[in-house]
Amino acid sequence: MLSFPVTPSLLNHSHLLHHRPYFSFTVRSSSSSSAVQEVEESSKSTADAGELSSELYVSPPFPQIRAAKRVVLVRHGQSTWNAEGRIQGSSDFSVLTKKGEAQAETSRQMLFDESFDVCFSSPLIRSKRTAEIIWGNRKEEILTDYDLREIDLYSFQGLLKHEGKTKFGPAYRQWQVNPANFSIDGHYPVRELWARARNCWTKILAHESKSVLVVAHNAVNQALVATAIGLGTGFFRILLQSNCGVSVLDFTPSVDGGSPHICLNRLNQTPNSPVAAGSSGGRKASKRIILVCYGTTQGDSEASVAYSAEQPMNMLGIIQAQKTAELLLDLNVSSIVSSPKNACVQTAEAISRVQEAADCLGADCVPRYVELKKMNDLDVEDILQQSKKDTVGVAPFQPGWLKGFEDEVLSTLWNQSGKVWQSLLTEQSDEAEPEKVVVVVGHPAAHIALMGHCLNLTKEWMGSFHLDAGSVSVIDFPDGPAGRGVIRCINYTAHLGRWSIPITRSTVDDEEF
């Protein structure tokens, strides 16, 4: 039996569903072929509708685990074919460039003090070399798994992108705009990849380890993230994986002994700045929303930490806010939208001060005015306090903590955040500003809900995402605010330096990981 959140698109397949507590439903096991068929049918309807679907990938259940497990995914460093703009797929003719080696070294340093029990790697040269650099002098052998190879792209492989466009025309166009339905040489590469990712998870979770490093590739890492939290092929290229980007997933044993609860702890924490200029899914994004969680407050040492944004920030929170302001320094921020709570306003003002004084700080820009405004609908702490459950001592930065609230509370939070999301999209739709960056400062629960709205999910998914104090998440709009939002990163904390949240060690219970 497989537990996943309920989604509207699967309500039409009611014969597959059995409702369970904690916003989950159960899908009865099906064969691999029927799983792929389900994805094919769902992907086709998604393409016809012209929008993302929240459809789940129906497949055999994840294996039961006996202890909490954290899996850290890393994409390989820049390869020679990356640099040339050549389509790699699962070919094995490219190697790491000097930049790629440096990126892998940066990742090694970032993960140097982290504890891993095992490392799985794709057998392809560019990935295996990245794994060797990151793994360093650890004694344990790196385990290679052929299923972790990059997506199979058949006749596309080895072509420069403009050659693929010239030679294959409509098929290349479909690969760009509708990859879930892209077919070549009698294959559907993205659908095959999703099935393969599920097979990878079965082997990774069956391994007797609590902390796992997986080094692989862009597309397969996207598929691993998506299949873990129950997202279908329509989400390909929506959850970015940059060269040497780090993503973290937490697996917690289910109380009933079934499939584990799964939470995306962070997505695409890169060696480079997450807000640096670049493309999203191969397309330049001129519109961007940056979600900033306020820093730690004076109330964080008390029991009711979930509602502490009304408290002013403590010294650590002030440092976190300043670090975030520095991270955003080189961006031309158009406006800052903040919850009216004290800690949020303090964080917003810190960002605003640095933005407006950027010329004095040596950035290559002119003095500018940044609009700073409060939005009452971003204030969600009062909603969380409506819970009748005993939430004293429940840390808001513990993965999956939102699952502890009643459905009524989550519905109110979800609906209110939906108004915020629509307001942000309206602000981004101003054609007078072709390039616009909006910073949103608020509570992690509000930001998790906003990301859910961006992905066209439902409130049941809020327990599948995690944010830490002082973290930054980035949403790009390569097709404008009327198009798909692309998640560039979630829960980025590397800018906090020595105060950053450790990647492999739990922030709540060190014995868990």
Short mmCIF file of C-alpha atoms in Angstrom, two decimals:
data_model
loop_
_atom_site.label_atom_id
_atom_site.label_comp_id
_atom_site.label_asym_id
_atom_site.label_seq_id
_atom_site.Cartn_x
_atom_site.Cartn_y
_atom_site.Cartn_z
CA MET A 1 0.00 0.00 0.00
CA LEU A 2 1.29 3.44 -0.96
CA SER A 3 0.44 6.65 0.91
CA PHE A 4 0.45 9.96 -0.98
CA PRO A 5 -1.46 13.25 -0.78
CA VAL A 6 -4.83 13.44 -2.52
CA THR A 7 -4.92 15.42 -5.77
CA PRO A 8 -7.84 16.58 -7.89
CA SER A 9 -6.64 14.83 -11.04
CA LEU A 10 -6.66 11.43 -9.36
CA LEU A 11 -10.13 11.83 -7.92
CA ASN A 12 -11.32 10.66 -11.32
CA HIS A 13 -9.61 7.32 -10.58
CA SER A 14 -11.60 6.71 -7.41
CA HIS A 15 -11.26 2.95 -7.78
CA LEU A 16 -7.59 3.39 -6.90
CA LEU A 17 -8.06 5.42 -3.73
CA HIS A 18 -8.67 4.68 -0.08
CA HIS A 19 -8.54 7.68 2.28
CA ARG A 20 -6.27 7.68 5.29
CA PRO A 21 -5.36 10.18 8.06
CA TYR A 22 -2.79 12.95 7.70
CA PHE A 23 -3.99 14.07 4.28
CA SER A 24 -2.91 10.90 2.53
CA PHE A 25 -4.53 8.32 0.33
CA THR A 26 -3.56 4.80 -0.50
CA VAL A 27 -2.90 3.53 -4.00
CA ARG A 28 -2.95 -0.19 -4.51
CA SER A 29 0.13 -1.62 -6.12
CA SER A 30 0.18 -1.93 -9.88
CA SER A 31 2.67 -3.39 -12.31
CA SER A 32 5.41 -1.22 -13.75
CA SER A 33 3.77 -1.27 -17.17
CA SER A 34 0.45 -0.04 -15.83
CA ALA A 35 2.29 2.64 -13.86
CA VAL A 36 3.87 3.96 -17.04
CA GLN A 37 0.51 3.75 -18.80
CA GLU A 38 -1.07 5.82 -16.03
CA VAL A 39 1.62 8.47 -16.47
CA GLU A 40 1.18 8.45 -20.26
CA GLU A 41 -2.56 9.03 -20.04
CA SER A 42 -2.20 11.68 -17.36
CA SER A 43 0.61 13.44 -19.23
CA LYS A 44 -1.44 13.58 -22.41
CA SER A 45 -4.35 15.23 -20.63
CA THR A 46 -1.92 17.65 -19.01
CA ALA A 47 -0.52 18.63 -22.39
CA ASP A 48 -4.01 19.12 -23.81
CA ALA A 49 -4.94 21.34 -20.87
CA GLY A 50 -1.78 23.41 -21.37
CA GLU A 51 -1.01 23.55 -17.65
CA LEU A 52 0.68 21.59 -14.91
CA SER A 53 -1.28 18.75 -13.40
CA SER A 54 -0.89 17.59 -9.82
CA GLU A 55 -1.16 13.99 -10.96
CA LEU A 56 0.66 11.37 -8.95
CA TYR A 57 2.89 8.70 -10.29
CA VAL A 58 1.00 5.47 -9.62
CA SER A 59 3.51 2.72 -8.98
CA PRO A 60 4.49 0.08 -6.42
CA PRO A 61 4.94 1.39 -2.84
CA PHE A 62 8.17 2.59 -1.36
CA PRO A 63 9.74 -0.06 0.86
CA GLN A 64 9.16 0.19 4.59
CA ILE A 65 12.08 1.68 6.55
CA ARG A 66 12.90 0.99 10.18
CA ALA A 67 14.70 4.26 10.96
CA ALA A 68 14.73 7.80 9.64
CA LYS A 69 16.82 8.19 6.50
CA ARG A 70 18.20 11.32 4.83
CA VAL A 71 19.18 11.19 1.15
CA VAL A 72 21.40 13.91 -0.34
CA LEU A 73 21.26 14.19 -4.14
CA VAL A 74 24.06 15.94 -6.06
CA ARG A 75 24.22 16.61 -9.79
CA HIS A 76 27.64 16.22 -11.44
CA GLY A 77 29.82 19.25 -12.17
CA GLN A 78 29.99 20.98 -15.54
CA SER A 79 31.04 18.56 -18.29
CA THR A 80 32.69 19.19 -21.65
CA TRP A 81 29.38 18.57 -23.41
CA ASN A 82 27.59 20.93 -20.99
CA ALA A 83 30.06 23.62 -22.00
CA GLU A 84 29.61 22.87 -25.72
CA GLY A 85 25.82 22.90 -25.54
CA ARG A 86 25.71 19.29 -26.71
CA ILE A 87 22.87 16.91 -25.84
CA GLN A 88 24.36 14.27 -23.53
CA GLY A 89 21.58 11.97 -22.43
CA SER A 90 23.00 8.67 -21.19
CA SER A 91 26.05 8.83 -23.49
CA ASP A 92 29.43 8.55 -21.78
CA PHE A 93 31.80 10.62 -23.94
CA SER A 94 32.08 13.80 -21.86
CA VAL A 95 34.24 14.47 -18.82
CA LEU A 96 34.34 17.19 -16.19
CA THR A 97 35.76 20.54 -17.26
CA LYS A 98 38.11 22.46 -14.97
CA LYS A 99 35.06 24.42 -13.85
CA GLY A 100 33.25 21.15 -13.20
CA GLU A 101 36.13 19.86 -11.10
CA ALA A 102 36.11 23.13 -9.13
CA GLN A 103 32.35 22.85 -8.59
CA ALA A 104 32.76 19.31 -7.30
CA GLU A 105 35.53 20.51 -4.97
CA THR A 106 33.23 23.25 -3.64
CA SER A 107 30.57 20.63 -3.00
CA ARG A 108 33.16 18.45 -1.26
CA GLN A 109 34.01 21.31 1.08
CA MET A 110 30.34 22.05 1.66
CA LEU A 111 29.76 18.42 2.63
CA PHE A 112 33.18 17.84 4.24
CA ASP A 113 31.96 17.56 7.83
CA GLU A 114 28.75 15.75 6.92
CA SER A 115 28.33 12.12 7.85
CA PHE A 116 27.36 9.64 5.14
CA ASP A 117 26.99 5.90 5.49
CA VAL A 118 27.08 5.14 1.77
CA CYS A 119 27.46 6.77 -1.65
CA PHE A 120 25.51 5.70 -4.75
CA SER A 121 26.70 7.01 -8.11
CA SER A 122 25.77 6.87 -11.75
CA PRO A 123 28.42 4.84 -13.64
CA LEU A 124 28.85 7.60 -16.26
CA ILE A 125 32.30 9.22 -16.14
CA ARG A 126 31.19 12.78 -15.38
CA SER A 127 29.05 11.67 -12.45
CA LYS A 128 31.43 9.07 -11.06
CA ARG A 129 34.31 11.56 -11.09
CA THR A 130 32.15 14.08 -9.21
CA ALA A 131 31.32 11.40 -6.65
CA GLU A 132 35.00 10.53 -6.21
CA ILE A 133 35.87 14.18 -5.53
CA ILE A 134 33.05 14.68 -3.02
CA TRP A 135 33.58 11.30 -1.34
CA GLY A 136 37.25 12.15 -0.82
CA ASN A 137 39.21 9.82 1.43
CA ARG A 138 36.23 8.11 2.99
CA LYS A 139 36.95 4.40 3.25
CA GLU A 140 33.61 3.05 2.07
CA GLU A 141 33.40 2.03 -1.59
CA ILE A 142 31.20 4.07 -3.95
CA LEU A 143 28.32 1.93 -5.25
CA THR A 144 27.50 2.48 -8.93
CA ASP A 145 23.97 1.86 -10.18
CA TYR A 146 23.13 1.77 -13.89
CA ASP A 147 19.60 3.01 -13.16
CA LEU A 148 21.13 6.31 -11.96
CA ARG A 149 22.42 7.09 -15.48
CA GLU A 150 21.08 10.20 -17.19
CA ILE A 151 17.88 10.15 -19.25
CA ASP A 152 18.11 8.06 -22.44
CA LEU A 153 17.68 10.42 -25.41
CA TYR A 154 18.55 7.98 -28.20
CA SER A 155 19.10 9.75 -31.57
CA PHE A 156 19.34 13.13 -29.85
CA GLN A 157 22.49 12.16 -28.00
CA GLY A 158 25.69 13.80 -29.23
CA LEU A 159 23.95 16.53 -31.22
CA LEU A 160 24.45 20.21 -30.58
CA LYS A 161 21.15 21.78 -29.63
CA HIS A 162 20.82 23.69 -32.92
CA GLU A 163 21.55 20.42 -34.77
CA GLY A 164 18.75 18.69 -32.88
CA LYS A 165 16.39 21.50 -33.83
CA THR A 166 17.39 21.34 -37.50
CA LYS A 167 17.40 17.56 -37.82
CA PHE A 168 14.32 16.66 -35.80
CA GLY A 169 12.18 19.81 -36.01
CA PRO A 170 8.79 19.02 -34.38
CA ALA A 171 10.26 16.33 -32.13
CA TYR A 172 12.86 18.76 -30.77
CA ARG A 173 10.15 21.35 -30.23
CA GLN A 174 8.14 18.79 -28.29
CA TRP A 175 11.21 17.97 -26.19
CA GLN A 176 11.43 21.65 -25.28
CA VAL A 177 7.78 22.48 -24.56
CA ASN A 178 6.13 19.13 -23.74
CA PRO A 179 8.80 16.69 -22.57
CA ALA A 180 6.34 14.35 -20.84
CA ASN A 181 4.90 13.44 -24.26
CA PHE A 182 8.19 13.66 -26.16
CA SER A 183 8.90 10.52 -28.16
CA ILE A 184 11.90 9.49 -30.25
CA ASP A 185 12.95 6.19 -31.80
CA GLY A 186 9.80 4.57 -30.41
CA HIS A 187 10.52 5.64 -26.82
CA TYR A 188 9.08 8.14 -24.34
CA PRO A 189 12.28 9.17 -22.50
CA VAL A 190 10.73 11.14 -19.62
CA ARG A 191 8.18 8.44 -18.84
CA GLU A 192 10.90 5.79 -18.92
CA LEU A 193 12.98 7.96 -16.59
CA TRP A 194 10.16 8.26 -14.03
CA ALA A 195 9.80 4.46 -13.94
CA ARG A 196 13.57 4.10 -13.54
CA ALA A 197 13.67 6.66 -10.71
CA ARG A 198 11.08 4.64 -8.80
CA ASN A 199 13.30 1.58 -9.19
CA CYS A 200 16.27 3.59 -7.83
CA TRP A 201 14.33 4.54 -4.71
CA THR A 202 13.49 0.90 -4.00
CA LYS A 203 17.21 0.06 -3.92
CA ILE A 204 18.30 3.19 -2.04
CA LEU A 205 15.71 2.81 0.70
CA ALA A 206 16.39 -0.92 1.06
CA HIS A 207 20.04 -0.20 1.88
CA GLU A 208 20.86 -0.39 5.60
CA SER A 209 21.94 3.22 6.08
CA LYS A 210 20.64 6.40 7.68
CA SER A 211 22.49 8.98 5.61
CA VAL A 212 22.94 8.44 1.87
CA LEU A 213 24.82 10.45 -0.76
CA VAL A 214 23.60 10.02 -4.36
CA VAL A 215 25.61 11.59 -7.21
CA ALA A 216 23.93 11.51 -10.60
CA HIS A 217 22.57 13.85 -13.29
CA ASN A 218 20.15 16.67 -14.02
CA ALA A 219 17.12 14.79 -15.36
CA VAL A 220 17.42 11.70 -13.18
CA ASN A 221 17.78 13.84 -10.04
CA GLN A 222 14.67 15.76 -11.07
CA ALA A 223 12.85 12.43 -11.44
CA LEU A 224 14.12 11.22 -8.06
CA VAL A 225 12.83 14.35 -6.32
CA ALA A 226 9.50 14.28 -8.13
CA THR A 227 8.75 10.60 -7.65
CA ALA A 228 9.73 10.80 -3.98
CA ILE A 229 7.10 13.44 -3.19
CA GLY A 230 4.56 12.06 -5.64
CA LEU A 231 4.75 14.36 -8.66
CA GLY A 232 4.25 13.12 -12.21
CA THR A 233 6.10 13.68 -15.47
CA GLY A 234 4.38 17.03 -16.00
CA PHE A 235 6.82 18.47 -13.44
CA PHE A 236 9.92 17.77 -15.53
CA ARG A 237 12.08 20.95 -15.73
CA ILE A 238 10.07 22.58 -12.92
CA LEU A 239 12.38 21.54 -10.05
CA LEU A 240 15.84 22.69 -11.19
CA GLN A 241 19.08 20.79 -10.69
CA SER A 242 22.15 22.91 -11.43
CA ASN A 243 25.67 21.55 -11.82
CA CYS A 244 26.70 20.23 -8.38
CA GLY A 245 23.38 21.42 -6.92
CA VAL A 246 22.45 19.64 -3.68
CA SER A 247 18.92 18.46 -2.88
CA VAL A 248 17.90 16.74 0.37
CA LEU A 249 15.00 14.37 1.09
CA ASP A 250 13.95 13.11 4.52
CA PHE A 251 12.26 9.71 4.89
CA THR A 252 10.49 9.02 8.19
CA PRO A 253 9.06 5.60 9.13
CA SER A 254 5.29 5.37 8.98
CA VAL A 255 3.56 4.55 12.26
CA ASP A 256 1.49 1.86 10.53
CA GLY A 257 4.54 0.19 9.01
CA GLY A 258 3.73 1.22 5.43
CA SER A 259 5.53 3.52 3.03
CA PRO A 260 7.55 6.24 4.81
CA HIS A 261 6.54 9.88 5.05
CA ILE A 262 8.70 11.93 2.69
CA CYS A 263 9.73 15.59 2.91
CA LEU A 264 11.83 17.66 0.49
CA ASN A 265 14.22 19.35 2.91
CA ARG A 266 16.01 21.49 0.31
CA LEU A 267 16.28 21.74 -3.44
CA ASN A 268 19.26 22.74 -5.57
CA GLN A 269 21.61 24.28 -3.02
CA THR A 270 24.33 25.23 -5.50
CA PRO A 271 28.05 26.06 -5.25
CA ASN A 272 27.16 29.36 -6.93
CA SER A 273 24.67 31.98 -5.79
CA PRO A 274 21.05 30.83 -6.27
CA VAL A 275 20.09 34.34 -7.41
CA ALA A 276 22.88 34.78 -9.96
CA ALA A 277 21.83 35.52 -13.54
CA GLY A 278 21.12 32.39 -15.52
CA SER A 279 18.49 30.33 -17.23
CA SER A 280 15.64 28.28 -15.80
CA GLY A 281 15.11 25.10 -17.73
CA GLY A 282 17.19 26.52 -20.59
CA ARG A 283 15.19 29.77 -20.77
CA LYS A 284 16.04 33.21 -19.44
CA ALA A 285 13.74 34.36 -16.64
CA SER A 286 13.06 38.08 -16.35
CA LYS A 287 10.43 37.79 -13.61
CA ARG A 288 11.33 36.36 -10.21
CA ILE A 289 9.82 35.91 -6.74
CA ILE A 290 12.24 35.35 -3.84
CA LEU A 291 10.82 33.90 -0.63
CA VAL A 292 12.77 34.85 2.50
CA CYS A 293 12.06 33.30 5.90
CA TYR A 294 12.64 35.68 8.80
CA GLY A 295 15.56 34.98 11.12
CA THR A 296 15.42 33.43 14.57
CA THR A 297 13.63 35.49 17.21
CA GLN A 298 13.75 36.06 20.94
CA GLY A 299 10.79 33.71 21.26
CA ASP A 300 12.54 30.79 19.58
CA SER A 301 13.90 29.61 22.92
CA GLU A 302 10.38 29.32 24.29
CA ALA A 303 7.89 26.49 23.83
CA SER A 304 5.55 28.28 21.42
CA VAL A 305 8.19 28.67 18.73
CA ALA A 306 5.70 28.19 15.90
CA TYR A 307 4.25 31.64 16.53
CA SER A 308 7.34 33.69 17.35
CA ALA A 309 7.38 36.08 14.37
CA GLU A 310 5.68 38.71 16.55
CA GLN A 311 8.84 38.75 18.66
CA PRO A 312 11.81 40.87 17.51
CA MET A 313 14.76 38.95 16.11
CA ASN A 314 17.59 37.95 18.41
CA MET A 315 21.24 38.55 17.51
CA LEU A 316 21.41 35.40 15.37
CA GLY A 317 18.27 36.48 13.50
CA ILE A 318 19.76 39.90 12.82
CA ILE A 319 22.89 38.24 11.41
CA GLN A 320 20.75 35.95 9.25
CA ALA A 321 18.78 38.92 7.90
CA GLN A 322 21.99 40.78 7.07
CA LYS A 323 23.45 37.72 5.34
CA THR A 324 20.30 37.45 3.23
CA ALA A 325 20.49 41.15 2.36
CA GLU A 326 24.08 40.64 1.19
CA LEU A 327 23.06 37.61 -0.88
CA LEU A 328 20.49 39.76 -2.71
CA LEU A 329 22.85 42.73 -3.06
CA ASP A 330 23.53 42.41 -6.78
CA LEU A 331 19.85 42.01 -7.66
CA ASN A 332 17.77 45.02 -8.61
CA VAL A 333 14.88 44.33 -6.26
CA SER A 334 11.69 46.12 -7.34
CA SER A 335 9.66 45.65 -4.18
CA ILE A 336 9.67 43.88 -0.84
CA VAL A 337 6.39 42.45 0.47
CA SER A 338 6.35 41.55 4.16
CA SER A 339 4.10 40.07 6.79
CA PRO A 340 3.30 42.77 9.39
CA LYS A 341 4.89 40.68 12.17
CA ASN A 342 7.93 42.26 13.83
CA ALA A 343 10.58 39.75 12.77
CA CYS A 344 9.37 39.85 9.15
CA VAL A 345 9.41 43.65 9.05
CA GLN A 346 12.91 43.71 10.55
CA THR A 347 14.15 41.30 7.89
CA ALA A 348 12.47 43.28 5.09
CA GLU A 349 13.96 46.55 6.33
CA ALA A 350 17.44 45.01 6.44
CA ILE A 351 17.11 43.92 2.80
CA SER A 352 15.72 47.32 1.82
CA ARG A 353 18.57 49.24 3.48
CA VAL A 354 21.22 47.22 1.67
CA GLN A 355 19.40 47.51 -1.66
CA GLU A 356 19.10 51.29 -1.39
CA ALA A 357 22.71 51.72 -0.26
CA ALA A 358 24.11 49.34 -2.88
CA ASP A 359 26.11 52.06 -4.66
CA CYS A 360 27.95 52.84 -1.42
CA LEU A 361 28.78 49.17 -0.93
CA GLY A 362 30.66 48.82 -4.18
CA ALA A 363 28.00 47.12 -6.31
CA ASP A 364 27.89 48.17 -9.96
CA CYS A 365 24.57 49.99 -9.82
CA VAL A 366 23.02 53.39 -9.10
CA PRO A 367 21.13 54.43 -5.97
CA ARG A 368 17.59 53.13 -6.08
CA TYR A 369 14.37 53.21 -4.14
CA VAL A 370 12.83 49.90 -3.14
CA GLU A 371 9.12 49.81 -2.37
CA LEU A 372 8.48 48.15 0.97
CA LYS A 373 4.92 47.19 1.85
CA LYS A 374 3.14 45.05 4.42
CA MET A 375 0.56 42.46 3.41
CA ASN A 376 -1.82 41.31 6.11
CA ASP A 377 -2.62 38.04 4.32
CA LEU A 378 1.02 37.00 4.80
CA ASP A 379 0.36 36.90 8.55
CA VAL A 380 -0.37 33.20 9.13
CA GLU A 381 0.69 32.78 12.75
CA ASP A 382 -2.79 33.68 13.98
CA ILE A 383 -4.21 30.92 11.77
CA LEU A 384 -1.84 28.34 13.22
CA GLN A 385 -2.77 29.41 16.74
CA GLN A 386 -6.37 28.40 16.02
CA SER A 387 -5.28 24.76 16.26
CA LYS A 388 -6.88 22.88 19.12
CA LYS A 389 -4.08 20.33 19.12
CA ASP A 390 -1.24 20.53 21.59
CA THR A 391 1.52 22.11 19.50
CA VAL A 392 3.66 23.21 22.44
CA GLY A 393 7.20 22.06 21.82
CA VAL A 394 6.58 21.33 18.14
CA ALA A 395 9.37 23.11 16.26
CA PRO A 396 8.18 24.84 13.07
CA PHE A 397 11.47 23.99 11.39
CA GLN A 398 11.12 20.24 11.87
CA PRO A 399 10.47 18.46 8.51
CA GLY A 400 6.78 17.75 8.01
CA TRP A 401 5.66 19.75 11.07
CA LEU A 402 2.59 21.12 9.27
CA LYS A 403 1.08 17.63 9.20
CA GLY A 404 0.29 18.09 12.88
CA PHE A 405 -2.47 20.65 12.25
CA GLU A 406 -6.16 20.05 11.62
CA ASP A 407 -7.54 20.07 8.11
CA GLU A 408 -9.61 23.16 8.91
CA VAL A 409 -6.50 25.11 9.95
CA LEU A 410 -4.58 24.05 6.86
CA SER A 411 -7.52 24.93 4.62
CA THR A 412 -7.63 28.46 6.04
CA LEU A 413 -3.86 28.80 5.62
CA TRP A 414 -4.03 27.46 2.08
CA ASN A 415 -6.90 29.71 1.00
CA GLN A 416 -5.34 32.83 2.48
CA SER A 417 -1.98 32.09 0.85
CA GLY A 418 -3.81 31.62 -2.44
CA LYS A 419 -4.90 35.26 -2.26
CA VAL A 420 -1.27 36.26 -1.65
CA TRP A 421 -0.11 34.20 -4.63
CA GLN A 422 -2.64 35.80 -6.97
CA SER A 423 -1.63 39.23 -5.70
CA LEU A 424 2.05 38.47 -6.40
CA LEU A 425 1.25 37.26 -9.91
CA THR A 426 -0.75 40.41 -10.56
CA GLU A 427 2.19 42.53 -9.43
CA GLN A 428 4.54 40.57 -11.68
CA SER A 429 2.24 41.02 -14.69
CA ASP A 430 3.03 44.74 -14.95
CA GLU A 431 4.36 45.03 -18.51
CA ALA A 432 5.95 48.39 -17.69
CA GLU A 433 8.67 46.42 -15.86
CA PRO A 434 9.96 43.68 -18.21
CA GLU A 435 12.40 42.56 -15.50
CA LYS A 436 11.05 42.45 -11.99
CA VAL A 437 12.26 40.89 -8.75
CA VAL A 438 9.82 40.76 -5.82
CA VAL A 439 11.07 39.67 -2.39
CA VAL A 440 8.50 38.18 -0.01
CA VAL A 441 9.34 37.98 3.72
CA GLY A 442 7.19 35.81 5.92
CA HIS A 443 6.62 32.70 8.00
CA PRO A 444 7.87 29.34 6.59
CA ALA A 445 4.30 27.99 6.57
CA ALA A 446 3.19 30.83 4.30
CA HIS A 447 6.11 30.26 1.92
CA ILE A 448 5.49 26.52 1.77
CA ALA A 449 1.88 27.24 0.79
CA LEU A 450 2.99 29.76 -1.84
CA MET A 451 5.29 27.17 -3.43
CA GLY A 452 2.39 24.74 -3.45
CA HIS A 453 0.24 27.26 -5.31
CA CYS A 454 3.08 27.86 -7.75
CA LEU A 455 3.22 24.13 -8.51
CA ASN A 456 -0.58 23.89 -8.79
CA LEU A 457 -0.72 21.40 -5.91
CA THR A 458 -3.24 21.08 -3.08
CA LYS A 459 -2.98 21.79 0.64
CA GLU A 460 -2.21 18.12 1.32
CA TRP A 461 1.28 18.68 -0.09
CA MET A 462 2.33 21.26 2.50
CA GLY A 463 3.84 18.56 4.71
CA SER A 464 6.10 17.55 1.81
CA PHE A 465 8.24 20.71 1.92
CA HIS A 466 10.51 22.18 4.56
CA LEU A 467 12.03 25.60 5.27
CA ASP A 468 14.53 26.80 7.88
CA ALA A 469 14.92 30.16 9.61
CA GLY A 470 16.78 32.64 7.42
CA SER A 471 16.39 30.49 4.31
CA VAL A 472 15.88 31.70 0.74
CA SER A 473 13.76 30.05 -1.97
CA VAL A 474 13.61 31.28 -5.57
CA ILE A 475 10.80 31.02 -8.13
CA ASP A 476 11.50 32.03 -11.74
CA PHE A 477 9.01 32.77 -14.52
CA PRO A 478 10.78 32.14 -17.85
CA ASP A 479 7.45 32.46 -19.68
CA GLY A 480 6.21 35.40 -17.62
CA PRO A 481 3.78 35.28 -14.65
CA ALA A 482 1.08 33.78 -16.88
CA GLY A 483 3.30 30.74 -17.54
CA ARG A 484 4.73 28.02 -15.36
CA GLY A 485 6.68 28.95 -12.29
CA VAL A 486 10.05 27.16 -12.12
CA ILE A 487 11.47 26.42 -8.67
CA ARG A 488 15.15 27.38 -8.84
CA CYS A 489 15.90 26.47 -5.23
CA ILE A 490 14.14 25.69 -1.96
CA ASN A 491 15.50 26.32 1.54
CA TYR A 492 18.88 27.72 0.49
CA THR A 493 20.97 28.37 3.62
CA ALA A 494 24.60 28.29 2.43
CA HIS A 495 24.74 32.11 2.54
CA LEU A 496 24.44 31.95 6.33
CA GLY A 497 28.04 30.74 6.53
CA ARG A 498 28.99 29.28 9.90
CA TRP A 499 25.37 29.64 10.99
CA SER A 500 24.10 27.55 8.10
CA ILE A 501 21.90 24.54 8.81
CA PRO A 502 23.92 21.27 8.50
CA ILE A 503 22.82 19.20 5.54
CA THR A 504 23.10 15.66 6.86
CA ARG A 505 22.45 16.25 10.55
CA SER A 506 18.95 16.80 11.85
CA THR A 507 18.22 20.19 13.37
CA VAL A 508 15.84 18.59 15.85
CA ASP A 509 17.18 15.22 16.90
CA ASP A 510 20.79 14.46 16.05
CA GLU A 511 20.26 10.76 16.72
CA GLU A 512 17.72 10.61 13.88
CA PHE A 513 20.37 11.01 11.19
#
